[in-house]
Coordinates of C-alpha atoms and ligand atoms in Angstrom, one line a residue:
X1 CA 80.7 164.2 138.1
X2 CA 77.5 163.4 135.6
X3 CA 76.6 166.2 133.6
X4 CA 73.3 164.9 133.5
X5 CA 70.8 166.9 135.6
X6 CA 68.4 164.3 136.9
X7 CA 64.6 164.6 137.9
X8 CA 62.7 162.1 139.8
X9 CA 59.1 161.8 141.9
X10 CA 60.9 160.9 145.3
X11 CA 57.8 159.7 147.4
X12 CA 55.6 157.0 146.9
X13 CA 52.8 157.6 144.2
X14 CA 49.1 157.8 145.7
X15 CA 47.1 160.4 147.2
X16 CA 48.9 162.0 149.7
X17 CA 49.7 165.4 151.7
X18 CA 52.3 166.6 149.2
X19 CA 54.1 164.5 146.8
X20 CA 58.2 165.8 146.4
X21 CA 60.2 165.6 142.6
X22 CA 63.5 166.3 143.0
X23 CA 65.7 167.8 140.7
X24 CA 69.7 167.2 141.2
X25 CA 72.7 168.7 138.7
X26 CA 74.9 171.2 137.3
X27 CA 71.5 173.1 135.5
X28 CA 69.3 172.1 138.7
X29 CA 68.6 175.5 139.6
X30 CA 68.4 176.6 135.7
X31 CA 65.5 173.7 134.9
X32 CA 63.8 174.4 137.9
X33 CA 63.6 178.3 137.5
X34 CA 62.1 177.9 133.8
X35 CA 58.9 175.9 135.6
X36 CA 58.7 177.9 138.9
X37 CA 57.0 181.2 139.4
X38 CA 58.2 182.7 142.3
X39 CA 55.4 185.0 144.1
X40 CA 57.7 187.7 144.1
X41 CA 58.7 187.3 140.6
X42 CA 61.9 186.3 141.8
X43 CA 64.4 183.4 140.0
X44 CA 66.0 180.7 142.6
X45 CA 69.2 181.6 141.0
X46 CA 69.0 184.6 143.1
X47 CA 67.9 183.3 146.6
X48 CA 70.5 181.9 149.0
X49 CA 71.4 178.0 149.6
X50 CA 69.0 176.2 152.0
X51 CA 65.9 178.6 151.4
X52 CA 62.6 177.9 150.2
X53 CA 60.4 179.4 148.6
X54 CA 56.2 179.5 147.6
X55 CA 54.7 179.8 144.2
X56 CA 53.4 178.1 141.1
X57 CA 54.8 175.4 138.7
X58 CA 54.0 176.3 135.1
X59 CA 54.2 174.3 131.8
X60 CA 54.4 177.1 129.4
X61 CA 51.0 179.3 130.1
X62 CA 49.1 176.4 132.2
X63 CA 49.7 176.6 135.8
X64 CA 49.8 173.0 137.4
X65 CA 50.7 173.0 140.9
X66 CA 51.1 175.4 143.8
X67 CA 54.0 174.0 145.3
X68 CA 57.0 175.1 147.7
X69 CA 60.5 175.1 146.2
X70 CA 63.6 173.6 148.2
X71 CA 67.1 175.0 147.0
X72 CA 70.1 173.2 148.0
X73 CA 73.5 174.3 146.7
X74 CA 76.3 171.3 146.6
X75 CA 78.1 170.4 148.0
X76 CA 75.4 170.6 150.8
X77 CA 73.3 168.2 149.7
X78 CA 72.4 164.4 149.8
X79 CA 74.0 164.6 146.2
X80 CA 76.9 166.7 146.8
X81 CA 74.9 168.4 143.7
X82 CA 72.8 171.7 143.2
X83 CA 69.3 170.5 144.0
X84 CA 66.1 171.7 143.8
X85 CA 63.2 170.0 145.2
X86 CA 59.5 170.9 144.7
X87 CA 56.8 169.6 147.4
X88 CA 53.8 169.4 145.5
X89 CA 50.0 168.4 146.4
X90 CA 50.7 164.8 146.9
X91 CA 48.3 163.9 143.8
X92 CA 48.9 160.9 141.2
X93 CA 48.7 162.9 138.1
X94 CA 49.4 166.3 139.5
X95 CA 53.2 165.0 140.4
X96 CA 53.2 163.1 137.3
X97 CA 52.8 166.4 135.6
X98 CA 55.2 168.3 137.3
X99 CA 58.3 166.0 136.5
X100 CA 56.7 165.7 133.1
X101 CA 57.3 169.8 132.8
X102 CA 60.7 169.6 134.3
X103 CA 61.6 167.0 132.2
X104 CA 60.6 168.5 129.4
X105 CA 62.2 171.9 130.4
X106 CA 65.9 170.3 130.4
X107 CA 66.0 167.4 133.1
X108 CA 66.7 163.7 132.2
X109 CA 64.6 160.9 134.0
X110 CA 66.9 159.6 137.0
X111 CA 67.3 156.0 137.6
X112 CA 66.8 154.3 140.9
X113 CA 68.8 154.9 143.3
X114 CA 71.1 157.5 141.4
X115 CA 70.7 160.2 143.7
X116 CA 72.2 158.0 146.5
X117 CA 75.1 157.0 143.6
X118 CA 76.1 160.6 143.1
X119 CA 76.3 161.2 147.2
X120 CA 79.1 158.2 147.1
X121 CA 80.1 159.5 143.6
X122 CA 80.3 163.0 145.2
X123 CA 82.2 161.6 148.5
X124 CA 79.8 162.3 151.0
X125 CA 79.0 158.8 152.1
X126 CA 81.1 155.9 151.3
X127 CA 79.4 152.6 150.0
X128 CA 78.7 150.9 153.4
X129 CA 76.8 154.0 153.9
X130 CA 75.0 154.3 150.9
X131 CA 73.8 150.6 150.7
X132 CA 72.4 151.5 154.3
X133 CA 70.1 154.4 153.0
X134 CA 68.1 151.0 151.2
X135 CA 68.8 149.3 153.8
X136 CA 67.0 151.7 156.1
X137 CA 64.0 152.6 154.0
X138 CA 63.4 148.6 153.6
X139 CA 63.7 148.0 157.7
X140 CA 60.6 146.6 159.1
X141 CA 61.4 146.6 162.3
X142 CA 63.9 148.1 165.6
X143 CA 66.5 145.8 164.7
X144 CA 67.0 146.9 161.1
X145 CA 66.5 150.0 161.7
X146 CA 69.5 150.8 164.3
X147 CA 71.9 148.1 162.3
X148 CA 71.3 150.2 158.8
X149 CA 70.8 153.9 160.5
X150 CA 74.2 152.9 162.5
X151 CA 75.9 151.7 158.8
X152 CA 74.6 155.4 157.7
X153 CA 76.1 157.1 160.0
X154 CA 79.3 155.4 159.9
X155 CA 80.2 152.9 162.3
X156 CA 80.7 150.1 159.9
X157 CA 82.8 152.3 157.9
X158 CA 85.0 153.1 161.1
X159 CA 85.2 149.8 162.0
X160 CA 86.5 148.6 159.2
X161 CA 88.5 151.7 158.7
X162 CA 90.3 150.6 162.2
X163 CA 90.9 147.6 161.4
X164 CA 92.6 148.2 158.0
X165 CA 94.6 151.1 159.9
X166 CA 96.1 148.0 161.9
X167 CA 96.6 146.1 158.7
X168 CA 98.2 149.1 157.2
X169 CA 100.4 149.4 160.4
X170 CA 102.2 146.1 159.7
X171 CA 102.6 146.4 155.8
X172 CA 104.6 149.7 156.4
X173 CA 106.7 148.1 159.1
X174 CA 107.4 145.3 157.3
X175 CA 108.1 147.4 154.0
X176 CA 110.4 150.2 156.0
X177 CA 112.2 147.0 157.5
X178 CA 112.8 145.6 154.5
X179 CA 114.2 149.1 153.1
X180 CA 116.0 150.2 155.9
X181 CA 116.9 147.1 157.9
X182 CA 119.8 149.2 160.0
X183 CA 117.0 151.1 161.6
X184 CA 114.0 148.7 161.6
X185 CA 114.4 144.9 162.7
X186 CA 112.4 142.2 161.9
X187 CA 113.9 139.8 164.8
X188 CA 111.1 138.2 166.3
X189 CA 109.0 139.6 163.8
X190 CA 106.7 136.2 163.0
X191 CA 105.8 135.7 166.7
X192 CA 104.5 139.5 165.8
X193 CA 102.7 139.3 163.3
X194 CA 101.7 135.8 164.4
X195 CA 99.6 137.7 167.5
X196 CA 98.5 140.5 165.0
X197 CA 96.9 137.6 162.9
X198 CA 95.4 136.2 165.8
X199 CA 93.7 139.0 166.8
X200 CA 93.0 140.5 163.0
X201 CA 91.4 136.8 162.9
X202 CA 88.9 137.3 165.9
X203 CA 87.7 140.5 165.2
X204 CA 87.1 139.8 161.5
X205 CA 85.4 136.1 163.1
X206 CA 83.0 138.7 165.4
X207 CA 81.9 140.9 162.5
X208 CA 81.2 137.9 160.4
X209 CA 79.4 136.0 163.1
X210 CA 77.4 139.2 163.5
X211 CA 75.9 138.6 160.2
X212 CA 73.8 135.6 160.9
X213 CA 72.0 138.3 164.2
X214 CA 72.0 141.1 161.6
X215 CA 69.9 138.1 159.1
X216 CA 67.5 137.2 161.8
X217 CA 66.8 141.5 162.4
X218 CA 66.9 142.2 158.6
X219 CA 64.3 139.1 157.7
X220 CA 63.0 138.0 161.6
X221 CA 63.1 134.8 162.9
X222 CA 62.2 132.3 160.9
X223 CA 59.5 130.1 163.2
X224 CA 57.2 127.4 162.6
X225 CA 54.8 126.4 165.2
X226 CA 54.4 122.6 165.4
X227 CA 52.2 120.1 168.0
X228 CA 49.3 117.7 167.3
X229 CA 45.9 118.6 166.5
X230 CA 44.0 121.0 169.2
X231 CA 47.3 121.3 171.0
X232 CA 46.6 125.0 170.6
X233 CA 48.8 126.1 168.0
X234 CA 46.5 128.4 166.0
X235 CA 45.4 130.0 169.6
X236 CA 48.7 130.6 170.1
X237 CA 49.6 132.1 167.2
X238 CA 46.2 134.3 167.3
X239 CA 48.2 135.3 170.8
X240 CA 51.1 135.9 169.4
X241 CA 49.9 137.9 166.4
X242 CA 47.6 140.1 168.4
X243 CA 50.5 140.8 170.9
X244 CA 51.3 144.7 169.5
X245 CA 51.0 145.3 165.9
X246 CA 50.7 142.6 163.6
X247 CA 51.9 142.5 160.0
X248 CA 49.6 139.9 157.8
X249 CA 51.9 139.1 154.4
X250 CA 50.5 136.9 151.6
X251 CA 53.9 135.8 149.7
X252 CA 53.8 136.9 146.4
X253 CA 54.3 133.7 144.0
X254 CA 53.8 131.2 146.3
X255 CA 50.9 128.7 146.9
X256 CA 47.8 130.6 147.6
X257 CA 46.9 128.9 150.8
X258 CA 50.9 128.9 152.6
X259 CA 50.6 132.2 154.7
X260 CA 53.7 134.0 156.4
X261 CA 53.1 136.2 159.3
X262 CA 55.3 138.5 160.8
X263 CA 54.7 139.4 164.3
X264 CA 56.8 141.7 166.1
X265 CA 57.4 140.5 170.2
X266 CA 59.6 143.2 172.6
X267 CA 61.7 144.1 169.0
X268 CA 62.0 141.0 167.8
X269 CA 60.8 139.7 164.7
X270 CA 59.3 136.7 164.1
X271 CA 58.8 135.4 160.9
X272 CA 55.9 132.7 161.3
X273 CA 56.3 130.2 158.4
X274 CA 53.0 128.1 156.8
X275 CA 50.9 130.2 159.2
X276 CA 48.4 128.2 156.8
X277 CA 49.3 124.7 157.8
X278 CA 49.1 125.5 161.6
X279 CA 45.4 126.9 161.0
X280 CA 44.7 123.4 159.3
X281 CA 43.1 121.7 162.2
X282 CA 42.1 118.6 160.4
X283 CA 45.5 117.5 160.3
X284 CA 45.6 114.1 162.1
X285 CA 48.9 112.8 163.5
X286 CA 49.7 110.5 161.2
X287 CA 50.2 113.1 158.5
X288 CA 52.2 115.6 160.3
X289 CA 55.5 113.6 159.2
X290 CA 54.3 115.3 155.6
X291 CA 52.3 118.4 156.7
X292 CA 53.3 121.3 155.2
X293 CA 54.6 123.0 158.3
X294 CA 57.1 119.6 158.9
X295 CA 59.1 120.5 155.3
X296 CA 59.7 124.2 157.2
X297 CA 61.0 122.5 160.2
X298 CA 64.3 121.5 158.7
X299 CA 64.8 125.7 157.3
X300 CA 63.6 127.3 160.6
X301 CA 65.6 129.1 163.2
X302 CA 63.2 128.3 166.0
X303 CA 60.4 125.8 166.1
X304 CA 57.7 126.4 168.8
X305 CA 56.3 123.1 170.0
X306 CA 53.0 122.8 171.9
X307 CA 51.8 120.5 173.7
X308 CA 48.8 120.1 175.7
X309 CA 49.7 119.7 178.9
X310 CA 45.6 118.9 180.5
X311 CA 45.2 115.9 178.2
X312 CA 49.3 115.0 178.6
X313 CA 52.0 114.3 176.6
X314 CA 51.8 111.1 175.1
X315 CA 54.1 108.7 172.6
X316 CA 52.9 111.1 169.6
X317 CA 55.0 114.1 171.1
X318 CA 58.0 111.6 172.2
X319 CA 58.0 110.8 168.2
X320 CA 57.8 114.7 167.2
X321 CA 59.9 115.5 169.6
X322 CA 62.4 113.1 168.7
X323 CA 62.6 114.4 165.2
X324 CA 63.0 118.1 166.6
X325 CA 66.6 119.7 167.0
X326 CA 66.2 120.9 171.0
X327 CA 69.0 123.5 170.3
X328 CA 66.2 125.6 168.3
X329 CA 63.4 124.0 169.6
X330 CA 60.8 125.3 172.7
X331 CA 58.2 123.3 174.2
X332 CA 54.6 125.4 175.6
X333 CA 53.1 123.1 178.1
X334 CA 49.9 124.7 176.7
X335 CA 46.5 124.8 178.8
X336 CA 47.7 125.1 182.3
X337 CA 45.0 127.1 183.3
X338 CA 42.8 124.0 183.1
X339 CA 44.6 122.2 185.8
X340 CA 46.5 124.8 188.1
X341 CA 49.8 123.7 187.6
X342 CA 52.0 124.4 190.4
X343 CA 55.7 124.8 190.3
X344 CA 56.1 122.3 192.9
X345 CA 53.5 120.0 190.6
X346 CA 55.1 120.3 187.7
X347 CA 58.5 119.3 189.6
X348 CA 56.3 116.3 190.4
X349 CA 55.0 115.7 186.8
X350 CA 58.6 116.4 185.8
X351 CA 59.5 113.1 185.8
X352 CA 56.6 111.9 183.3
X353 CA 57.2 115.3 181.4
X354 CA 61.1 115.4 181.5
X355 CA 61.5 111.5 180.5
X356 CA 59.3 112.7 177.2
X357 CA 60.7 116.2 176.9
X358 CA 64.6 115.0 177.5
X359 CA 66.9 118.0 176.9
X360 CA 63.6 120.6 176.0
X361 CA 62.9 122.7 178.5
X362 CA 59.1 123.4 178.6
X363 CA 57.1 126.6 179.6
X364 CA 54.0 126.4 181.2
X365 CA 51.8 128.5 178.6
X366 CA 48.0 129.1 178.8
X367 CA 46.9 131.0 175.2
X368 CA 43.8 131.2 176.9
X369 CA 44.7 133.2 179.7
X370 CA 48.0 134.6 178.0
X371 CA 50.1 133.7 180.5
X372 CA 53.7 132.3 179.6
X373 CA 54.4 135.3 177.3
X374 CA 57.1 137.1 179.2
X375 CA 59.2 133.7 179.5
X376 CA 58.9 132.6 176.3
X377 CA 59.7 136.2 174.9
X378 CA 63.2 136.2 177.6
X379 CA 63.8 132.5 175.7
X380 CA 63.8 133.6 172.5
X381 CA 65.6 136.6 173.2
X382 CA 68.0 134.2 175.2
X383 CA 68.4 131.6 172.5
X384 CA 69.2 134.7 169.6
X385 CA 70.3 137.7 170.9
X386 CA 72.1 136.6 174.3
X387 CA 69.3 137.9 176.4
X388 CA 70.4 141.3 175.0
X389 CA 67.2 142.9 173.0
X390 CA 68.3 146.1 173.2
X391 CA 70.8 147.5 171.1
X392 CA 74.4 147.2 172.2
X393 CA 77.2 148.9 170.5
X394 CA 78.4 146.1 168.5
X395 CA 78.0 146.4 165.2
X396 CA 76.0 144.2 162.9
X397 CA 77.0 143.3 159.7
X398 CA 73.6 142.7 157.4
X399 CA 74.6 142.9 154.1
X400 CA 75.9 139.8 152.3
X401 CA 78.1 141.9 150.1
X402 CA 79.9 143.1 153.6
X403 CA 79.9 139.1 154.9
X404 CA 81.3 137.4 151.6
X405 CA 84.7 140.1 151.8
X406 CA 85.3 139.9 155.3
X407 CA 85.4 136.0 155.0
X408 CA 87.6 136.8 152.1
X409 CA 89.8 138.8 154.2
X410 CA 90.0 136.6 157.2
X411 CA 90.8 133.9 154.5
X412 CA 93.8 136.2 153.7
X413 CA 95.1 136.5 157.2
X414 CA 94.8 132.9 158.1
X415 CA 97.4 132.3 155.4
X416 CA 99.6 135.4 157.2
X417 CA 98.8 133.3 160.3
X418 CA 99.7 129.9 158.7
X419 CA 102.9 131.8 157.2
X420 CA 104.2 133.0 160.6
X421 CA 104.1 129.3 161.7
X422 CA 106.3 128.4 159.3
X423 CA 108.4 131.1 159.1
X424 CA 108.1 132.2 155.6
X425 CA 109.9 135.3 154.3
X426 CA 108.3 139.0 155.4
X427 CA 107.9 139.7 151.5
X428 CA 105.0 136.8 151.1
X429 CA 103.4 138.3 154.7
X430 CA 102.8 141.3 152.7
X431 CA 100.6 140.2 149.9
X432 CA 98.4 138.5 152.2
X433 CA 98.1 141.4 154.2
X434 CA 97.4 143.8 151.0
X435 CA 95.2 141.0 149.9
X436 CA 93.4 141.7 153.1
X437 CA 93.1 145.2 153.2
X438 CA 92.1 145.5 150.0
X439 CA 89.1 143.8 150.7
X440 CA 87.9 145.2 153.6
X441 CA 88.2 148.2 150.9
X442 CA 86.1 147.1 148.7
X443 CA 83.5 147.4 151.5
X444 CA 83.8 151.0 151.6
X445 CA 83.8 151.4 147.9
X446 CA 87.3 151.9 147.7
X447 CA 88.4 150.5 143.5
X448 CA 85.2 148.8 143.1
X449 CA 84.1 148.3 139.5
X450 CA 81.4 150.5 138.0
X451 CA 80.0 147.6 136.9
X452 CA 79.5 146.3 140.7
X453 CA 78.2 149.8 141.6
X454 CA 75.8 150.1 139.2
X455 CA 74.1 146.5 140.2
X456 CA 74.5 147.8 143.5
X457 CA 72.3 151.4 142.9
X458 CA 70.2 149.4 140.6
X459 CA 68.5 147.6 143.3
X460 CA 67.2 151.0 145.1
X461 CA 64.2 152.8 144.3
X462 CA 63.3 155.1 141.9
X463 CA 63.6 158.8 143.4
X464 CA 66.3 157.9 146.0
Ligands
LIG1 P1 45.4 123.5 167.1 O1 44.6 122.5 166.5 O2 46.7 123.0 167.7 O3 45.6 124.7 166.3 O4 44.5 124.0 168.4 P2 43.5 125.2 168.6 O5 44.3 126.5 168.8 O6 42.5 125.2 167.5 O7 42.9 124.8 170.0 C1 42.1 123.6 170.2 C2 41.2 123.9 171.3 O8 41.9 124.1 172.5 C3 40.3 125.1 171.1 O9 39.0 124.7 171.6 C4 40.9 126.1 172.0 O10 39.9 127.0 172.4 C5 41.4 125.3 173.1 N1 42.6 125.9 173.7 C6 43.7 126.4 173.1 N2 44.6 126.9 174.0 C7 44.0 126.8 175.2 C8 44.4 127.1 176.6 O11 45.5 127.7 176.9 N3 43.5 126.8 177.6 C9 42.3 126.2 177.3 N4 41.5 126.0 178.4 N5 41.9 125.9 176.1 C10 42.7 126.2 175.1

C-alpha cells in the first residue's frame, strides 16, 4: 500500500449544504487530529472506528470551519485505508481552506480517482467494480444507473468469474490427463471440449452483444427526426421533450447552432441529434438531401419520420423514404386529429399509404393532441430493448474496455473450437484456453499493468 496519506475536496465546488474533504492513509487520523478540535478536547486517535464527531477545524490559532469529523478505520473503508472525512459548510473558499490546512499539516494532494485505486489496490472491489463507481456517478439515466450499480456490486465480476471457473475446469482436466493418463482419459475428449467451446462461444457472443444495449443506455439513442417542411417535426419534438424531464445540452466544440437534446421516454434515452436542423423550418425539399439532419441519418440508431397525413403522402416522402433504412426507421402519420382517422379508414387508405410506406409501419400520431405516444414509446422499446424496458437480470456490458477482451477471448475459443474439428493435440487446446481465461482476467484486474490502471483511475474525478 502507498504511504502517501492523500487529501481531497470530494464534492462538487459551489455553494452548498456542506462540502466533504476527505483524508485517506496510514497518518489519516494523525493529519486530521493536528487540524481538528474536538469539543471535548478529545483526539480522534482515541474514539472508536465508525464514530463522528463535532468541533472546529484550526490552521494554527485561526479557526476556519465548524465541521463534523467522520473516522473510518481500514480496512472498513471505501479505501481499505484509515480515513477521516470532514463535512464542512459547503462554501467555495471555506473547503478550499480546509484541505489547504490539512495539506499543509502532513497530507499530499490526491489525484482523481485515487481513492477508488486504493479500494482495488486494497482488494475490496476488483476493477469491473471500480470502473463502475465512474460509471455510476456519470449515469444519466435508469438504464446506466442499474448496468453500473449492478457492475459495483458484482455481477459482472461473477459472471465472468463463472465463466472462467468453466475454463479453468477443462485446463485442469486436460493437464491431470496429460499427467496421469492411467486415471484420466481423454478418449472422446475433442467432441468435449468441442460442446464446451460451443457453449463458452455463446455466452461470451451474449455478453458482447449486450454491449451495443449497454451503449444505447450509457449514451441514449441516437435519433434524428426527419420529414418535409411543416410535417410537424419541431411540434413533435416540443412533445417529446416536454414528455417528463427534459435535458437541453449545447455540445461543447461543436457548431454553435447544431443542438442535441436528450429526452428521457418510460427509461429510455433518446439522444435527439441536430435538434437545430429540425427547428429550421425554412428548409425546402429540395435541400433536405444536404440538410444538416440528412448527414445524421447515416450515424443514427433510430430515425423518426413524419409525415403529414391531412395533406397526404406524396412522391417527396416515397424519395425520403426510399433513402431511409426501415429496419431503424418509424413513420408518424402526423395530424390525424384533423381528419378522424379510423382504423378501419386507414385500412382503406392503406393501400395509397402502404404502396408509399412499403415495409414502414406507420403510427397514427397527432403532436397536437398527443396522441400516438404510448405506441410509439412500445416501438422503440420493441425495436431496442425487445419490448423489455425494465431491467432483466442479464447483465450489460458498457464499458469498451470489458467488450474489446471478451471479443479477444471468444477469439481464443474459436480457435479451441476450430482445433477440436481437426483434432489437434490436447497440449495446443490449452494455450487457447489459458489465452482465454487470462483475458476475461484482465477484466477483473487480475495482472494488468500499472500503466493501464493508472490511465484507467486517471479518467475519474478528483476526490473520488
Ligand atoms: P416542421 O416544419 O416539420 O417542424 O413542422 P411544425 O412542427 O413547425 O408544424 C407545422 C404546422 O403544423 C404548425 O402550424 C403546427 O402547429 C401544425 N401541426 C403540427 N403537428 C400537428 C398536429 O398533430 N395536428 C395539427 N392539427 N397541426 C399540427
Amino acid at each position: 500500500m502507498s504511504e502517501r496519506t492523500i487529501a481531497a475536496i470530494s464534492t462538487a465546488l459551489g455553494s452548498s449544504g456542506i462540502g466533504i474533504v476527505r483524508i485517506s492513509g496510514e497518518r489519516a487520523v494523525e493529519v486530521a487530529d493536528r487540524v481538528f478540535r474536538k469539543h471535548s478536547g478529545k483526539k480522534l486517535a482515541e474514539c472508536p472506528s465508525h464514530t463522528i464527531h463535532y468541533g472546529y477545524i484550526h490552521d494554527g490559532e485561526t479557526m476556519i470551519d465548524e465541521v463534523l469529523a467522520l473516522v473510518m478505520r481500514g480496512p472498513h473503508s471505501f479505501t481499505t485505508e484509515d480515513t477521516v472525512e470532514f463535512d464542512c459548510h459547503g462554501g467555495v473558499y471555506v473547503v478550499k481552506r480546509v484541505l489547504d490546512t490539512v495539506l499543509r499539516n502532513g497530507a499530499q494532494p490526491a489525484e482523481p480517482g485515487e481513492f477508488t485505486k486504493r479500494a482495488f489496490l486494497g482488494g475490496r472491489m476488483d476493477l469491473s467494480q471500480a470502473e463502475a463507481v465512474m460509471e455510476l456517478i456519470q449515469s444519466q439515466n435508469e438504464y446506466a444507473l442499474q448496468a453500473s450499480v449492478r457492475q459495483l456490486k458484482g455481477d459482472v465480476s461473477e459472471k465472468i468469474g463463472q465463466l472462467r471457473g468453466d475454463i479453468l475446469h477443462q485446463l485442469a482436466f486436460i493437464e491431470a490427463a496429460l499427467d496421469d493418463p492411467e486415471h484420466y482419459s481423454l478418449d472422446g475428449y475433442d467432441e468435449k471440449i468441442l460442446d464446451f467451446a460451443f457453449r463458452m462461444e455463446e455466452e461470451l457472443s451474449g455478453l458482447i452483444r449486450s454491449f451495443e444495449n449497454g451503449r444505447r443506455m450509457t449514451e441514449g439513442i441516437k435519433t434524428v427526426i426527419v420529414g418535409k417542411p411543416n410535417a410537424g417535426k419541431s411540434s413533435i419534438l416540443n412533445l417529446l421533450a416536454g414528455e417528463e424531464r427534459a435535458i437541453v445540452t449545447d455540445v461543447a466544440g461543436t457548431t454553435r447552432d447544431v443542438l442535441e437534446e436528450d429526452i428521457v421516454l418510460d427509461g429510455m434515452n433518446l439522444r435527439l441529434l441536430d435538434t437545430a436542423g429540425i427547428r429550421d423550418t425554412e428548409d425546402p425539399v429540395e435541400s433536405i438531401g444536404v440538410s444538416r439532419a440528412w448527414s445524421h441519418v447515416k450515424d443514427a440508431d433510430l430515425i423518426l419520420y413524419v409525415a403529414d397525413s391531412f395533406s397526404g403522402i406524396d412522391e417527396d416522402d416515397r424519395r425520403i423514404l426510399s433513402a431511409l433504412d426501415s429496419q431503424k426507421t418509424i413513420v408518424l402519420l402526423n395530424k390525424t386529429d384533423i381528419e378522424q382517422i379510423s382504423e378501419k379508414e386507414i385500412n382503406g387508405i392503406s393501400d395509397q399509404i402502404r404502396s408509399v410506406l412499403g415495409d414502414f409501419s406507420p403510427v397514427l400520431f397527432s403532436a397536437k393532441e398527443k396522441t400516438g405516444l404510448d405506441e410509439l414509446k412500445k416501438k422503440i422499446s420493441d425495436m431496442f430493448f425487445a419490448g423489455q424496458i425494465s431491467f432483466n437480470d442479464q447483465i450489460y456490458i458498457t464499458n469498451a474496455r470489458h467488450k474489446k477482451l471478451l471479443d479477444e477471448a471468444r477469439e481464443s475459443i474459436r480457435l479451441v473450437k476450430a482445433g477440436a474439428k481437426n483434432h489437434v493435440s490436447e497440449d495446443l487446446y490449452s494455450i487457447d484456453l489459458m489465452d482465454a481465461y487470462e483475458k476475461l482476467g484482465l477484466i477483473l484486474g487480475e495482472e494488468v499493468e500499472d500503466d493501464l490502471v493508472d490511465e484507467i483511475f486517471r479518467s475519474f474525478c478528483m476526490g473520488k
